[in-house]
């Protein structure tokens, strides 16, 4: 995880998208990870994609079973909205809201949140 926070990746604005696949909840500082991802995106239209095939409810179960290893769950749509309001410097908007944990939609689709650079 430390590599993601410290590796230069060739500078800011070098990627069209950054994907966190079953990983965001395992990083030591989720907000720093999103900040880093945002800085790596090309301006206007770059995407941060957060996906977890087993869904947010699964991650919450992991957190309950082992909070030392899994420090938190995945953000809900409301938590994303609050986080993005608190960090306007990221220049991100929530394009695809994740389904509520344990909802029928999450059971079918898993967890998916898509943030876009504005």
Coordinates of C-alpha atoms in Angstrom, one line a residue:
X1 CA 0.0 0.0 0.0
X2 CA 2.8 2.4 0.8
X3 CA 3.9 2.2 -2.9
X4 CA 0.6 3.7 -4.0
X5 CA 1.0 6.7 -1.7
X6 CA 4.7 7.4 -2.5
X7 CA 5.4 6.1 -6.0
X8 CA 5.5 9.0 -8.6
X9 CA 3.7 7.2 -11.4
X10 CA 5.3 9.7 -13.9
X11 CA 3.6 12.8 -12.4
X12 CA 0.1 14.1 -12.0
X13 CA -2.6 13.8 -14.6
X14 CA -1.2 10.7 -16.3
X15 CA -4.1 8.3 -16.2
X16 CA -7.6 8.1 -17.7
X17 CA -8.8 6.0 -14.8
X18 CA -7.7 4.5 -11.5
X19 CA -9.4 1.2 -10.3
X20 CA -9.6 -0.1 -6.8
X21 CA -10.6 -3.7 -7.2
X22 CA -11.5 -5.3 -3.8
X23 CA -8.8 -3.1 -2.3
X24 CA -9.9 0.3 -1.1
X25 CA -11.1 -0.9 2.3
X26 CA -7.7 -2.6 2.9
X27 CA -5.6 0.6 2.4
X28 CA -4.5 2.3 5.6
X29 CA -5.9 5.7 4.7
X30 CA -8.9 5.6 2.3
X31 CA -9.1 9.4 1.9
X32 CA -5.4 9.7 1.1
X33 CA -5.8 7.0 -1.5
X34 CA -8.7 8.8 -3.2
X35 CA -6.7 12.1 -3.1
X36 CA -3.7 10.3 -4.7
X37 CA -6.0 8.7 -7.3
X38 CA -7.6 12.1 -8.1
X39 CA -4.2 13.7 -8.6
X40 CA -3.2 10.9 -11.0
X41 CA -6.3 11.5 -13.3
X42 CA -6.2 13.6 -16.4
X43 CA -8.5 16.6 -16.0
X44 CA -12.2 16.4 -16.9
X45 CA -13.6 13.0 -17.3
X46 CA -11.0 10.8 -15.6
X47 CA -12.6 8.1 -13.5
X48 CA -11.9 6.6 -10.1
X49 CA -13.6 3.2 -10.1
X50 CA -14.2 1.3 -6.8
X51 CA -15.4 -2.3 -7.2
X52 CA -15.8 -5.2 -4.9
X53 CA -17.6 -8.3 -6.4
X54 CA -18.8 -9.6 -3.0
X55 CA -20.2 -6.2 -2.0
X56 CA -20.1 -3.8 0.9
X57 CA -22.0 -6.2 3.2
X58 CA -19.3 -8.7 2.8
X59 CA -16.6 -6.1 3.7
X60 CA -18.7 -5.1 6.8
X61 CA -18.7 -8.7 7.9
X62 CA -14.9 -8.8 7.5
X63 CA -14.6 -5.7 9.6
X64 CA -16.7 -7.1 12.4
X65 CA -14.8 -10.4 12.3
X66 CA -11.4 -8.8 12.2
X67 CA -11.3 -5.0 12.7
X68 CA -7.5 -5.1 13.0
X69 CA -7.1 -6.3 9.3
X70 CA -10.2 -4.7 7.9
X71 CA -10.5 -1.3 9.5
X72 CA -13.7 -0.1 7.9
X73 CA -16.4 -0.9 5.4
X74 CA -16.8 0.6 1.9
X75 CA -18.4 4.0 1.7
X76 CA -22.1 4.3 1.2
X77 CA -23.5 6.8 -1.3
X78 CA -24.2 9.2 1.6
X79 CA -20.6 8.8 2.9
X80 CA -19.2 9.5 -0.6
X81 CA -21.4 12.6 -0.8
X82 CA -20.1 13.9 2.5
X83 CA -16.5 13.0 1.7
X84 CA -16.6 14.7 -1.7
X85 CA -18.2 17.8 0.0
X86 CA -15.4 17.8 2.5
X87 CA -12.7 17.5 -0.2
X88 CA -13.6 19.7 -3.0
X89 CA -9.9 20.0 -3.8
X90 CA -10.1 16.5 -5.3
X91 CA -12.3 17.8 -8.1
X92 CA -14.4 14.6 -8.1
X93 CA -18.1 14.0 -8.4
X94 CA -20.0 10.7 -7.7
X95 CA -21.4 9.5 -11.1
X96 CA -22.4 6.0 -10.0
X97 CA -23.7 5.5 -6.5
X98 CA -23.0 2.2 -4.8
X99 CA -26.0 0.1 -3.8
X100 CA -27.0 0.0 -0.1
X101 CA -25.4 -2.9 1.7
X102 CA -27.6 -6.0 1.8
X103 CA -30.0 -4.6 -0.8
X104 CA -31.2 -6.7 -3.8
X105 CA -29.2 -4.5 -6.1
X106 CA -26.0 -5.1 -4.1
X107 CA -26.7 -8.9 -4.0
X108 CA -26.9 -8.9 -7.8
X109 CA -24.2 -6.4 -8.7
X110 CA -21.7 -6.2 -5.8
X111 CA -20.2 -2.9 -4.9
X112 CA -19.6 -0.3 -7.6
X113 CA -18.9 3.4 -7.1
X114 CA -17.6 5.6 -10.0
X115 CA -16.1 9.1 -9.3
X116 CA -15.4 11.5 -12.2
X117 CA -12.9 14.3 -12.4
X118 CA -14.7 17.6 -13.0

